Coordinates of C-alpha atoms in Angstrom, one line a residue:
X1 CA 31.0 -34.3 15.0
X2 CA 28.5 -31.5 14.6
X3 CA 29.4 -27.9 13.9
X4 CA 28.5 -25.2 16.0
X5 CA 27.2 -21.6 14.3
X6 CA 26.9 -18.5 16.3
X7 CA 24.7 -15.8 16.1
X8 CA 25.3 -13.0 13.7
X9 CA 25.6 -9.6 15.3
X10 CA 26.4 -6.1 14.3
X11 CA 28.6 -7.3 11.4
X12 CA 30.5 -10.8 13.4
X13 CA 29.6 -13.8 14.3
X14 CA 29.2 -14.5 18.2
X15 CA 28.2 -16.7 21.0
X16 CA 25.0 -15.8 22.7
X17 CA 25.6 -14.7 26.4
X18 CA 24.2 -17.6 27.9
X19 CA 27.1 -20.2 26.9
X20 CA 24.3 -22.5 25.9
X21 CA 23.6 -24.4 22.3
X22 CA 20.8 -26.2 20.7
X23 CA 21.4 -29.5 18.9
X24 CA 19.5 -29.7 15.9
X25 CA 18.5 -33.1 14.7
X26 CA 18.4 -35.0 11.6
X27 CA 14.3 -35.9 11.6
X28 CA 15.3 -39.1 9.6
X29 CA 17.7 -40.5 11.6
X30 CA 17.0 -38.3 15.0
X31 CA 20.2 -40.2 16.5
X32 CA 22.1 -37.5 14.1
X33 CA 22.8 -34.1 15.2
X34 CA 23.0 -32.0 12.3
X35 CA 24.7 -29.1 13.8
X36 CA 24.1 -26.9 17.2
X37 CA 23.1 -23.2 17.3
X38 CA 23.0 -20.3 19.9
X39 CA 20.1 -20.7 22.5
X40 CA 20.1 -17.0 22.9
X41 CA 19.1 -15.0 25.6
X42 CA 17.3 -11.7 26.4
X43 CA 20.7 -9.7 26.1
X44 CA 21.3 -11.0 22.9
X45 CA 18.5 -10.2 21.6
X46 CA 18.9 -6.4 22.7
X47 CA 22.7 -5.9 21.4
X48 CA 21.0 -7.4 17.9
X49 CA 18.2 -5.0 18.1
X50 CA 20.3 -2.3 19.2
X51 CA 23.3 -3.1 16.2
X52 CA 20.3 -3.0 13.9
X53 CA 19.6 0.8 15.4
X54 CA 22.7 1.5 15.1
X55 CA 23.4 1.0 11.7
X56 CA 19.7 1.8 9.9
X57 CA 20.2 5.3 9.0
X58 CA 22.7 4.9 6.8
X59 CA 21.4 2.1 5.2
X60 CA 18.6 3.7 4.6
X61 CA 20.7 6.5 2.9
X62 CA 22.7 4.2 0.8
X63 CA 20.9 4.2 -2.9
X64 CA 18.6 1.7 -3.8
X65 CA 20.1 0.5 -6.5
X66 CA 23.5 0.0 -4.5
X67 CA 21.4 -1.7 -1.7
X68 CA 19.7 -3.9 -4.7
X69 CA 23.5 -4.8 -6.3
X70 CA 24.3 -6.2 -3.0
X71 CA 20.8 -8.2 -2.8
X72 CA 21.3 -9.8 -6.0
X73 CA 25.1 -10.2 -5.4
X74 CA 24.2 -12.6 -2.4
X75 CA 21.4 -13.8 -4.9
X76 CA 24.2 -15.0 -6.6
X77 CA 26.2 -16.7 -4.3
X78 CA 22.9 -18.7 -2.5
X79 CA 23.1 -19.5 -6.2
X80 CA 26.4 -21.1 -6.1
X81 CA 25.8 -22.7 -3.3
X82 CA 22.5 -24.1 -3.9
X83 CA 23.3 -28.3 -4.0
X84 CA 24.6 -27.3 -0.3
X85 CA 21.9 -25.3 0.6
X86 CA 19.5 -27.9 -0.5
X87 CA 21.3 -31.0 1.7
X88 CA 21.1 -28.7 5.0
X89 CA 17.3 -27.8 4.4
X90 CA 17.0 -32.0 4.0
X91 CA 18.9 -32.7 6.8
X92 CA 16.9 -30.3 9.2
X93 CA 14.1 -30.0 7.8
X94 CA 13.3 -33.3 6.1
X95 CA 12.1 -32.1 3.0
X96 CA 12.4 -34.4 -0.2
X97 CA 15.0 -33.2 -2.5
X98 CA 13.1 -31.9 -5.2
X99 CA 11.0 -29.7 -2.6
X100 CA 14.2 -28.4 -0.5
X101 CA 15.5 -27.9 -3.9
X102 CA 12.5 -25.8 -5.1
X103 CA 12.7 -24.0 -1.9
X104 CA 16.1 -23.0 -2.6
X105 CA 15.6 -21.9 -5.9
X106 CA 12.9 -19.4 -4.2
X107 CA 15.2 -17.7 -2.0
X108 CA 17.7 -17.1 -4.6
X109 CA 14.9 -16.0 -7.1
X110 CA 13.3 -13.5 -4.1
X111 CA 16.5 -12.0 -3.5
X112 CA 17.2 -11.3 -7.4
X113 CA 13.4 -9.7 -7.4
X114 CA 13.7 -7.6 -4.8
X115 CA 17.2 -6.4 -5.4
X116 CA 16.2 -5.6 -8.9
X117 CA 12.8 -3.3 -7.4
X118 CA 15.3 -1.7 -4.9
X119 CA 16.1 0.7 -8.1
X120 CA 12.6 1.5 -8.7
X121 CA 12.1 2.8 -4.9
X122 CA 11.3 6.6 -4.6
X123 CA 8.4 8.0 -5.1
X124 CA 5.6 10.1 -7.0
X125 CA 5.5 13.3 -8.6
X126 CA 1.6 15.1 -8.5
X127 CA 0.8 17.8 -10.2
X128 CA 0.0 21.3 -7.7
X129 CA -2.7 22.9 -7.5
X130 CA -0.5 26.2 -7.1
X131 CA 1.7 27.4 -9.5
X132 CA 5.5 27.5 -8.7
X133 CA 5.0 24.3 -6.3
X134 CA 7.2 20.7 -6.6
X135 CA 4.4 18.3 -5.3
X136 CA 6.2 14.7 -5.3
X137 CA 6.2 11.7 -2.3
X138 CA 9.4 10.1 -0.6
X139 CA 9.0 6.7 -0.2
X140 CA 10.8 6.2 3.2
X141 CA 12.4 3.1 5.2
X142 CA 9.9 2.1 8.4
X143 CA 13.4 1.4 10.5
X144 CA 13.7 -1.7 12.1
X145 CA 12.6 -4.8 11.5
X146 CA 12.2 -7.6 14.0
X147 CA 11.7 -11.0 11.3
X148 CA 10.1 -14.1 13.3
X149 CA 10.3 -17.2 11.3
X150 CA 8.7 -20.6 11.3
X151 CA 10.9 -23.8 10.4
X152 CA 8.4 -25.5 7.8
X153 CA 10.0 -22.8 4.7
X154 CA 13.4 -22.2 6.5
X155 CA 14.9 -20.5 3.7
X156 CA 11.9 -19.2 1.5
X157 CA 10.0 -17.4 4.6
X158 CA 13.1 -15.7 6.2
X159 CA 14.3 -14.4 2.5
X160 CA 10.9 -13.2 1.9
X161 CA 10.8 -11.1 4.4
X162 CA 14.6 -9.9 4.5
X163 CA 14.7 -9.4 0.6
X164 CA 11.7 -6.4 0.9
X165 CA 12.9 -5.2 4.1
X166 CA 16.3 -4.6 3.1
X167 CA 15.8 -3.6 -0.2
X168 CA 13.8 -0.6 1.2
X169 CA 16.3 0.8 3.5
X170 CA 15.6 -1.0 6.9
X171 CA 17.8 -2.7 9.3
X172 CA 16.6 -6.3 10.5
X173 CA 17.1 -8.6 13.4
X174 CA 15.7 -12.3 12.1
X175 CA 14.5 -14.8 14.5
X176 CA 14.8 -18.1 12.7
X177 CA 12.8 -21.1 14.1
X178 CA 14.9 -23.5 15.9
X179 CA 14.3 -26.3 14.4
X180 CA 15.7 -25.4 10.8
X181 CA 18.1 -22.3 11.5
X182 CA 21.1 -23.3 9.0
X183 CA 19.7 -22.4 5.9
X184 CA 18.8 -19.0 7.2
X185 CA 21.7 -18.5 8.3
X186 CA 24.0 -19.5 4.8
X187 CA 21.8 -16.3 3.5
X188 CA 23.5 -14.0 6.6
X189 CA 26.7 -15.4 5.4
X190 CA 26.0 -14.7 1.7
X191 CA 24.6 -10.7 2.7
X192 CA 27.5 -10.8 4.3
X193 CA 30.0 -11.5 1.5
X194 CA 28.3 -9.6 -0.8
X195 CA 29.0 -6.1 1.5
X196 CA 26.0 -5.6 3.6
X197 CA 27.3 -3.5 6.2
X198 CA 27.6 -4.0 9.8
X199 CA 24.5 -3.9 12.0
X200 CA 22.0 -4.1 9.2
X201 CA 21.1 -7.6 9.4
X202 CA 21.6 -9.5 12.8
X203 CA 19.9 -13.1 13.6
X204 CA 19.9 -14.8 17.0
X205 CA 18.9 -18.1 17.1
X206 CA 17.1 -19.8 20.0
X207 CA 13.2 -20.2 21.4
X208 CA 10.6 -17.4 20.9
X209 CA 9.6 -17.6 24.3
X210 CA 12.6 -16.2 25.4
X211 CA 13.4 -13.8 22.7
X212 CA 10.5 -13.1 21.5
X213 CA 8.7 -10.2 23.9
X214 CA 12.9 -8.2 23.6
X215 CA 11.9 -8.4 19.9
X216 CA 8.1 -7.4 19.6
X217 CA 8.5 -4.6 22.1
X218 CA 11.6 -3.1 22.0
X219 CA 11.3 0.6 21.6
X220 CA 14.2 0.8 18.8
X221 CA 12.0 -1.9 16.5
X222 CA 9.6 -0.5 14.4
X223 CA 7.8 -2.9 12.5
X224 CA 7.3 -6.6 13.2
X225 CA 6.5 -9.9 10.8
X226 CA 5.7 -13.1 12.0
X227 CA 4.8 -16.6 10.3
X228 CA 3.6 -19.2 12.3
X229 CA 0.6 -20.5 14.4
X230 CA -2.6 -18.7 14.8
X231 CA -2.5 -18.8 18.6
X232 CA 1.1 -17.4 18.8
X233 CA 0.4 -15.3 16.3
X234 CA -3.2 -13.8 17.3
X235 CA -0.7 -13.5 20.7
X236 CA 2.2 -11.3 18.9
X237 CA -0.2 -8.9 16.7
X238 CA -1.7 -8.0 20.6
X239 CA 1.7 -7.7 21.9
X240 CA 3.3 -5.7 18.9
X241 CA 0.1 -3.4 18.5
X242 CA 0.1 -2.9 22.0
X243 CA 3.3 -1.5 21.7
X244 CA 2.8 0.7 19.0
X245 CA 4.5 -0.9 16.2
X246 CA 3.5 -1.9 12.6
X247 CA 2.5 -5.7 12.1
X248 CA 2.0 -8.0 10.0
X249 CA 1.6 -11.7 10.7
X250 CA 0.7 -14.8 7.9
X251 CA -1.0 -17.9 10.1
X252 CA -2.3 -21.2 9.9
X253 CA -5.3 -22.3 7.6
X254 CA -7.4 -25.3 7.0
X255 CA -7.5 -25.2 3.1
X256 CA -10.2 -26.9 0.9
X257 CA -10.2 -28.1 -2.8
X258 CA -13.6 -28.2 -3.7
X259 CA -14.3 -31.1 -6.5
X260 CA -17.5 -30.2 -8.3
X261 CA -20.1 -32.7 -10.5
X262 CA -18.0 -31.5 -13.5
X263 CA -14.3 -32.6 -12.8
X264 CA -12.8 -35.6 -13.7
X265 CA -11.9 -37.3 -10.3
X266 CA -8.5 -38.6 -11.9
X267 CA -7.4 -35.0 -12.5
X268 CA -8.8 -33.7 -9.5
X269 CA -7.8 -36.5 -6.9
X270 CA -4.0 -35.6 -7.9
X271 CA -4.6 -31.9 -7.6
X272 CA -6.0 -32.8 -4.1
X273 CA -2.7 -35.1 -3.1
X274 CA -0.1 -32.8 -4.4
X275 CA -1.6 -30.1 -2.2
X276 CA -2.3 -32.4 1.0
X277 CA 0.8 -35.2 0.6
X278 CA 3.4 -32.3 -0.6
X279 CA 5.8 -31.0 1.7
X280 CA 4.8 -33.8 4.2
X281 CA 1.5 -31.7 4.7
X282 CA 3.5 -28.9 6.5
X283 CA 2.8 -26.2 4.4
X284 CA 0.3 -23.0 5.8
X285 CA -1.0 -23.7 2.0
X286 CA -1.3 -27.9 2.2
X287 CA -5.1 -28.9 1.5
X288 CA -6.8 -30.8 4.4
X289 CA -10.0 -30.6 2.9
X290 CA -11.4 -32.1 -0.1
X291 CA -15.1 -31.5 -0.7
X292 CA -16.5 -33.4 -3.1
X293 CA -19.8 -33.6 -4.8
X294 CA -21.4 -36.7 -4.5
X295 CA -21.7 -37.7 -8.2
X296 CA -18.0 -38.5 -8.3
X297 CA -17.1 -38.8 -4.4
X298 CA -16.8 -42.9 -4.9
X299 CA -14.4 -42.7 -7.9
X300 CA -12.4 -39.6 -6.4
X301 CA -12.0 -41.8 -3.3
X302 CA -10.5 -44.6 -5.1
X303 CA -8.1 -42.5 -7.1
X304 CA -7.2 -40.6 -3.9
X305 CA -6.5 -43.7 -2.3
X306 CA -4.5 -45.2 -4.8
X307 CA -2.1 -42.1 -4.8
X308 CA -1.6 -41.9 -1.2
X309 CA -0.8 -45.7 -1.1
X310 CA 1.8 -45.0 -4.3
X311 CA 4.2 -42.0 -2.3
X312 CA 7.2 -43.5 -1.5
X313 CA 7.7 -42.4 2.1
X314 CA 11.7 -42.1 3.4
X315 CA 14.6 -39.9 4.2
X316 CA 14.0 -36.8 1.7
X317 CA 17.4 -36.9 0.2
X318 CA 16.2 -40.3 -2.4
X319 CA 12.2 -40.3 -1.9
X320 CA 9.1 -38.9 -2.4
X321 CA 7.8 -37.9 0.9
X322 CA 10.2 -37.0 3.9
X323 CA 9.2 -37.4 7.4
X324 CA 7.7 -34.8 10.1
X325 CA 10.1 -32.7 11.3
X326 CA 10.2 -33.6 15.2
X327 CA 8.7 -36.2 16.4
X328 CA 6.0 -33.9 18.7
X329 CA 4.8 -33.1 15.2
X330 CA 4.6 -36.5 14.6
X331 CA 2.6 -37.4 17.8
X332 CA 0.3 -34.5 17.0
X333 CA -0.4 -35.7 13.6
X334 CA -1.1 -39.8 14.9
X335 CA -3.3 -37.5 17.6
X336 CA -5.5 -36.4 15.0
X337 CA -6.1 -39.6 13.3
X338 CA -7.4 -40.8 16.4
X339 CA -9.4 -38.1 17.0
X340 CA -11.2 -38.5 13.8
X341 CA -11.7 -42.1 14.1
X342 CA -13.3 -41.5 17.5
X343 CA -15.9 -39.1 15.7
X344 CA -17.2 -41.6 13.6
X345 CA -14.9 -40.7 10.4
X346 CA -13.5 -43.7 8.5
X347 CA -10.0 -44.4 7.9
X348 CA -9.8 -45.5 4.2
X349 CA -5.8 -44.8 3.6
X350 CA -2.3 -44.6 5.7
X351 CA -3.3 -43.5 9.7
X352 CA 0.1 -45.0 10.9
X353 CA 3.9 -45.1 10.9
X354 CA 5.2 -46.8 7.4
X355 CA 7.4 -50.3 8.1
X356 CA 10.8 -51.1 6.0
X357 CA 14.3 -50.3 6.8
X358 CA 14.4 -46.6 5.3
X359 CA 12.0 -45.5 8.2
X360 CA 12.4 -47.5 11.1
X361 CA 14.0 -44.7 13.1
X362 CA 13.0 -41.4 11.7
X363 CA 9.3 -39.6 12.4
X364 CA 7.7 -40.8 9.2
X365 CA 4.1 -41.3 8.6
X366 CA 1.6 -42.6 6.1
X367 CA -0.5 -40.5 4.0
X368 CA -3.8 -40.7 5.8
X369 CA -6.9 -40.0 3.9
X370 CA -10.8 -40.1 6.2
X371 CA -14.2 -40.5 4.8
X372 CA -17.7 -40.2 6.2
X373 CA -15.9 -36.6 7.7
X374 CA -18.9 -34.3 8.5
X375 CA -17.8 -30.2 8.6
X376 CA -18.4 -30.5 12.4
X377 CA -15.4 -32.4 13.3
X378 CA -12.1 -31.5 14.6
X379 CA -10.6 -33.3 11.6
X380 CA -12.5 -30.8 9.2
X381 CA -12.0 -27.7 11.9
X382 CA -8.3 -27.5 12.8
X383 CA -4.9 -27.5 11.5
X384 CA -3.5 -31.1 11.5
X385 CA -0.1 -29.6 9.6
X386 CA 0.3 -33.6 8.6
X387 CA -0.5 -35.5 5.3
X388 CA -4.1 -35.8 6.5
X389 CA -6.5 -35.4 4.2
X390 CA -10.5 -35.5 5.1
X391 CA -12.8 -36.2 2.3
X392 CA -16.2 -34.5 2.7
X393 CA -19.1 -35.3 0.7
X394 CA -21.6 -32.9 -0.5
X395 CA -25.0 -32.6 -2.5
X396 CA -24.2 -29.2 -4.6
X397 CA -22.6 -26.7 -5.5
X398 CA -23.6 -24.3 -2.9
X399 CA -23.4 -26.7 0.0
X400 CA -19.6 -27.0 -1.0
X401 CA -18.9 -23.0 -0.5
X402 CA -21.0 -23.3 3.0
X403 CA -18.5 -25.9 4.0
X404 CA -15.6 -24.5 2.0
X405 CA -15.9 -21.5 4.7
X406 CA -17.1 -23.3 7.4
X407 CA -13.8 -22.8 9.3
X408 CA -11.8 -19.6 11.0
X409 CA -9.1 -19.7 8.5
X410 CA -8.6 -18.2 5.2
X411 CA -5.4 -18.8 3.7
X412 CA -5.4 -21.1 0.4
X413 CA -8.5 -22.6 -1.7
X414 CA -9.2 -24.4 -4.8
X415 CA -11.7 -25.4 -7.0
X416 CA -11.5 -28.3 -9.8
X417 CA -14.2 -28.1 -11.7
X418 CA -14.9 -27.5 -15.8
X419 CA -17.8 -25.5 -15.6
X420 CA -16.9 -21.8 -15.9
X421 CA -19.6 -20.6 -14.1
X422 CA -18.7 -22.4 -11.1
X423 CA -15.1 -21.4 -11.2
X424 CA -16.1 -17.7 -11.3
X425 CA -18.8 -18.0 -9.0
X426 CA -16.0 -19.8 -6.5
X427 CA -13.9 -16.9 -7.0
X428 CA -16.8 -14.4 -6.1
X429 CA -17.9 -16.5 -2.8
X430 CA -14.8 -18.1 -1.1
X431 CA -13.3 -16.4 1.9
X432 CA -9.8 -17.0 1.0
X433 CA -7.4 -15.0 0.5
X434 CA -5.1 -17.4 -2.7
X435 CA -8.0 -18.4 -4.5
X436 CA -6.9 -21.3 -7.1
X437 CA -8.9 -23.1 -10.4
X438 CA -7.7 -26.4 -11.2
X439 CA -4.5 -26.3 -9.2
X440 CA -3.5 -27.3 -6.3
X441 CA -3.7 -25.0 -2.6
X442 CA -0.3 -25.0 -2.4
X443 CA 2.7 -22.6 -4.5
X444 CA 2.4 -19.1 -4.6
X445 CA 4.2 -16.6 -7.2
X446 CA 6.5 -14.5 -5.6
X447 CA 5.7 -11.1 -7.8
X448 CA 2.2 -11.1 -6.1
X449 CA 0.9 -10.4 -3.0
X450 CA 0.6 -13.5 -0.6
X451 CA -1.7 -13.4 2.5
X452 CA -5.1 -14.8 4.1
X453 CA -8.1 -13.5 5.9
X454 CA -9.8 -14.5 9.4
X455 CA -7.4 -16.3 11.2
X456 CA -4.9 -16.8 8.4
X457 CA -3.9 -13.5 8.0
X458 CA -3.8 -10.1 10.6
X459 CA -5.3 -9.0 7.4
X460 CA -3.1 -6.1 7.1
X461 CA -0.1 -5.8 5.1
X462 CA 0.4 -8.5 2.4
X463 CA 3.7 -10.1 1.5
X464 CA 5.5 -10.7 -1.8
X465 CA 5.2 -8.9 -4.7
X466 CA 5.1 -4.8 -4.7
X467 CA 2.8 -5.2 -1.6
X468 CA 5.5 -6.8 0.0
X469 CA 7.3 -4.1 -0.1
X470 CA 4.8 -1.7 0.9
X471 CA 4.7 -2.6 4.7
X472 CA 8.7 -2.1 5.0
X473 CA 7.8 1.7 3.5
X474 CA 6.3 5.0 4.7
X475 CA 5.3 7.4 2.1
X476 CA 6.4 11.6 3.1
X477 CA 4.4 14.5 1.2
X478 CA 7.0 17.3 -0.2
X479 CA 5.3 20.9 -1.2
X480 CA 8.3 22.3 -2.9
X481 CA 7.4 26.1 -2.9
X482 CA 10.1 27.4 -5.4

């Protein structure tokens, strides 16, 4: 039997209005229900934005280093609970261990950074140009925060944005994907222990298109994040702008590791798999693109190859490479390979579903590598968000950075190469906006900012690192006339 979690409003935990749940499946073993959550409604979604109201000026008053103690106190307990933690992302997500693990480890590290920079919030003193005059800035909480959420980093994406957000002085509501709500929710229960007061987090689960306009345009919100698809995303920023708020949305991208004359293909074929094969391919970051110059593109090919066939593919608690986490993603993935073998590219590794025991039921799939994949195909032009990787042979150097930004997205890039000159002139001409040398597209430090440009990015406020913080705060001017 499944357990059934409630939403998380104004301090207790509560059935959403409509008396409805959503059964959350195991994508291993889809048979399995995992556990069912709150398929919320509009009014839920209003009492959680109006609890967040509610309680955000005296958050915001509280100090920052008490605010930050209570950060890193949940920090602490996520901690604690981590070997948990890491089963329930597996189980919803599909993740193999060592990634959901990883994952985990983010979160609790996030919530230790950010409590520890809550102490640091405050200000600037200038020197006057009068005499007799205190010239210094406030740095100031926006208010509320609506947090929409996408299920691929379940725990890592919703604690990088509530770990900035809070530590500044806001009050949140968090919309969690619904695909992969648990783990968010363990961090609710852990602010929750550790003293957050009432109101200033609340999370109602359920589906975007029902919740999602109550939280973009409600007067009482202030500021709004979003991860996820371009097209929803492109559709929020409207929305939320629209209505006056501040935004900032992170979005899809079609990320290329560029392998130059000068690499060794061993080294840079594994560069290229850990980026594409990791994470099942689900990853904003994942490389879909390898462009490769055609001195080594034959030997890169066969080292490629020989990695994909190696990944042990099966449920994510005891192998390498879990499965897709529904199986629509799954369909859209096998969707794509057919696509690309329609356009004339040539299927050289995976393309299917795997056989044996381990996999007969979940929504597994090979790693897929193409060939013969010119920049003009969908393959090489849109998100696949699978372990697909297109292989796309070039004559130079400079052809590589045409095709390298060839796309409308501008997340990660990478470049594997042992000339210096190429890796600064990479640097220089990419349109990216995580640029990489000799390391894979995907992993990001937290303590920096993390964002794209064209259709990656709203290409306004960065997250992680101080800059994450900066789009939770408003700086006030003080003339102090004594």
């Amino acid at each position: 039997m499944s357990e059934t979690s409630r939403n998380y409003i104004d301090g207790e935990w509560v059935a959403a209005s409509t008396g409805e749940t959503i059964a959350v499946r195991n994508p291993a073993e889809p048979d399995e229900i995992v556990a069912e959550y709150q398929q919320s409604g509009v009014t839920d979604a209003v009492e959680a934005v109006e609890a967040a109201a509610a309680a955000q000026t005296d958050w915001a008053d509280t100090p920052g280093p008490e605010r930050g103690r209570i950060l890193r106190e949940a920090a602490t307990t996520l901690g604690r609970r981590k070997e948990a933690l890491t089963d329930r992302l597996i189980a919803e997500e599909g993740k193999a261990r060592p990634e959901a693990a990883g994952e985990v480890q983010r979160a609790i590290d996030i919530f230790h950074y950010f409590g520890s920079k809550a102490a640091d919030l405050g200000g600037t003193r200038k020197a006057s140009s009068g005499r007799d005059v205190n010239l210094y800035t406030r740095e100031e909480p926006v208010g509320v925060a609506a947090l929409i959420t996408p299920w691929n980093y379940p725990i890592a994406i919703p604690a990088w944005k509530l770990a900035p957000a809070l530590a500044a002085g806001n009050a949140a509501v968090l919309k969690p994907a619904s695909l992969a709500p648990g783990v968010a929710l363990a961090v609710t229960e852990a602010l929750d222990e550790a003293g957050l007061p009432d109101g200033v987090l609340n999370v109602v689960t359920g589906p975007g298109s029902v919740l999602g306009d109550e939280l973009v345009e409600h007067d009482a919100v202030d500021a709004v994040s979003f991860t996820g698809s371009s097209s929803v995303g492109e559709a929020v920023y409207r929305q939320a702008t629209a209505a006056g708020k501040r935004v900032q949305t992170e979005l899809g991208g079609k990320n290329p590791t560029v392998v130059t004359a000068s690499a060794d293909p061993a080294e840079a074929a594994e560069i290229v798999a850990g980026g594409g094969f990791g994470t099942t391919g689900q990853s904003c970051t994942a490389c879909s693109r390898a462009i490769v110059h055609e001195d080594v593109t034959d030997d890169f090919v066969d080292e490629l190859v020989s990695r994909a066939e190696s990944i042990d593919v099966g449920p994510g608690g005891d192998h390498e490479m879990g499965p897709q986490v529904s199986a629509a993603e799954l369909e859209s993935t096998l969707e794509y390979v057919d696509v690309a073998v329609d356009e004339g590219a040539t299927l050289v590794a995976g393309g299917g579903v795997p056989d044996g025991d381990a996999v007969e039921t979940g929504h597994f799939v090979e790693p897929t590598v193409f060939t013969d994949v010119s920049s003009d195909m969908r393959i090489a032009q849109e998100e696949v968000f699978g372990p697909v990787i297109a292989v796309i042979e070039v004559t130079d150097f400079e052809e590589a950075i045409d095709v390298a930004n060839g796309v409308d997205y501008g997340l990660s890039a990478s470049v594997v190469t042992d000339d210096h000159t190429e890796a600064n002139r990479f640097v220089d001409e990419i349109e990216a906006g995580v640029v990489k040398i000799n390391e894979k597209t995907t992993g990001v430090e937290l303590h920096v900012p993390f964002g794209g440009v064209k259709r990656s990015s709203s290409e306004t406020w960065r997250e992680q690192g101080d800059e994450g913080l900066e789009f939770y705060t408003i700086e006030r001017t003080v003339y102090d006339n004594y």
